[in-house]
């Protein structure tokens, strides 16, 4: 915490007395805003403190439960799609006989990369609303079309397009949820990562249902569409589920904007109206009024004169390095996303190949057994974020040391995984790794938006996810020339998680003790 002292704001006596009382209560517990904006934009700093106090006063409502689920849908969709090209690649290549076997994974990561940057940057320029409302719809349409692909090139193209739509989910879901949460409940962002496990569990179960029963077998001389519909059913089913999610997202709540984005656009009236509507609907107290925000002055550092301009883009990136401490935090967070962007695909996305080879060693050549184990392993991604949410809500461990624990546990279990000698050990260590990795990953998902300023949060978050996707592309290239059925990728992943644990230890901010602005 760089500066806890709020700038002078003229308020009506009663409101000022109540606000001062609440600020004293917050600061007496050693809490305050993570980033100090006072020396950069005093008006925005004052408004953010007022809105943070208002959100604290309203507390956690049924509206937040709805956001938890609706934003979680984006996590689940992104996770589900990240696995589709990997788990269907063998069946697709058997049907189309392409010269390059990893176009599906490569096109997926290219689409996710472009989507993360596009939706992230645009969310800071034009708002969170449009991305929140349409990304799942775009994703579902292209997923269903990908399942009807007549050839390998079309399949790869629509993998990229469906990933472009999904690429904004990890960026916007955490951003939107955080900007409505009271500080005492921000651990729920880590818990929301359980939806990621639900998505990959769904992918595993769908694969288990269709691929063993509707795919070319070894006795098929010719693998054609008629005897190889399993991978298409996987895409159709996944696209249908995501379409259902997109409908629920726009019908359960009428999403407008986040109050903090409104402040960054000098739209004080809308910021107050949004909070007043929530307070009124759920019968919660709210002292904030428009006069309090207007007396803070106008925000002048969050947008350029022209929205669609290079200067606007540059402003949002410069805003991530306003102070030396914030700049260090941004670089370390981005580097962490790059490392796990390499480690996660090398182990997880290519896990079917490793499991298949180990299964053969154990005398388990059945496709049913392979996909059963894959589904079970993916299911164990759900408890990881639940454990992480419990750990990171404590001020002793917080977000930083929860990531340290997750990284070190991943290192230990990954090294131990190379010693397995039978099928039960194979499945047991796979499940343990799934839990450990998601303790780290789920916390990093939540930590990233918490330490970024609201005006530039989606840009910074989008860039972090985009760097993650760049390393996913590198992982695909490595897998092209390396033997992913060997233990070498496991050792590499273990070492990377050790480095990630060390970096987490050096993070300069601890959101468990300080509020986001």
mmCIF file of C-alpha atoms in Angstrom, residues 8-12 19 42-54 259-260 262-264 266-276 286-299:
data_model
loop_
_atom_site.group_PDB
_atom_site.id
_atom_site.type_symbol
_atom_site.label_atom_id
_atom_site.label_comp_id
_atom_site.label_asym_id
_atom_site.label_seq_id
_atom_site.Cartn_x
_atom_site.Cartn_y
_atom_site.Cartn_z
ATOM 1 C CA UNK A 8 -10.006 16.129 0.464
ATOM 2 C CA UNK A 9 -13.562 15.738 -0.831
ATOM 3 C CA UNK A 10 -16.395 18.070 0.157
ATOM 4 C CA UNK A 11 -19.354 15.993 1.273
ATOM 5 C CA UNK A 12 -22.609 16.663 3.095
ATOM 6 C CA UNK A 19 -17.783 7.720 5.060
ATOM 7 C CA UNK A 42 -6.604 12.727 -7.643
ATOM 8 C CA UNK A 43 -10.177 12.855 -8.949
ATOM 9 C CA UNK A 44 -10.163 9.205 -9.994
ATOM 10 C CA UNK A 45 -8.489 8.167 -6.714
ATOM 11 C CA UNK A 46 -11.184 9.901 -4.682
ATOM 12 C CA UNK A 47 -14.010 8.462 -6.778
ATOM 13 C CA UNK A 48 -12.614 4.938 -6.579
ATOM 14 C CA UNK A 49 -12.484 5.134 -2.795
ATOM 15 C CA UNK A 50 -16.085 6.336 -2.664
ATOM 16 C CA UNK A 51 -17.291 3.567 -4.985
ATOM 17 C CA UNK A 52 -15.282 0.933 -3.081
ATOM 18 C CA UNK A 53 -16.936 2.134 0.122
ATOM 19 C CA UNK A 54 -20.355 1.967 -1.550
ATOM 20 C CA UNK A 259 -19.469 1.199 -11.961
ATOM 21 C CA UNK A 260 -15.684 1.504 -12.079
ATOM 22 C CA UNK A 262 -18.226 4.317 -15.741
ATOM 23 C CA UNK A 263 -15.981 6.353 -13.431
ATOM 24 C CA UNK A 264 -13.127 6.048 -15.908
ATOM 25 C CA UNK A 266 -16.579 10.339 -16.302
ATOM 26 C CA UNK A 267 -20.062 8.819 -16.365
ATOM 27 C CA UNK A 268 -20.725 9.423 -12.678
ATOM 28 C CA UNK A 269 -24.509 9.350 -13.081
ATOM 29 C CA UNK A 270 -24.493 5.819 -14.500
ATOM 30 C CA UNK A 271 -22.061 4.596 -11.838
ATOM 31 C CA UNK A 272 -24.389 5.794 -9.085
ATOM 32 C CA UNK A 273 -27.514 4.515 -10.852
ATOM 33 C CA UNK A 274 -26.070 1.010 -11.207
ATOM 34 C CA UNK A 275 -25.216 0.799 -7.515
ATOM 35 C CA UNK A 276 -28.534 2.365 -6.468
ATOM 36 C CA UNK A 286 -26.342 3.033 0.121
ATOM 37 C CA UNK A 287 -25.116 6.528 1.035
ATOM 38 C CA UNK A 288 -23.355 7.341 -2.231
ATOM 39 C CA UNK A 289 -24.895 10.063 -4.390
ATOM 40 C CA UNK A 290 -23.945 11.891 -7.567
ATOM 41 C CA UNK A 291 -22.955 15.082 -5.761
ATOM 42 C CA UNK A 292 -20.211 13.267 -3.852
ATOM 43 C CA UNK A 293 -18.639 11.988 -7.057
ATOM 44 C CA UNK A 294 -18.960 15.266 -8.933
ATOM 45 C CA UNK A 295 -17.267 17.182 -6.134
ATOM 46 C CA UNK A 296 -14.168 15.038 -6.727
ATOM 47 C CA UNK A 297 -13.676 16.627 -10.158
ATOM 48 C CA UNK A 298 -13.240 15.106 -13.623
ATOM 49 C CA UNK A 299 -11.030 12.176 -14.500
#
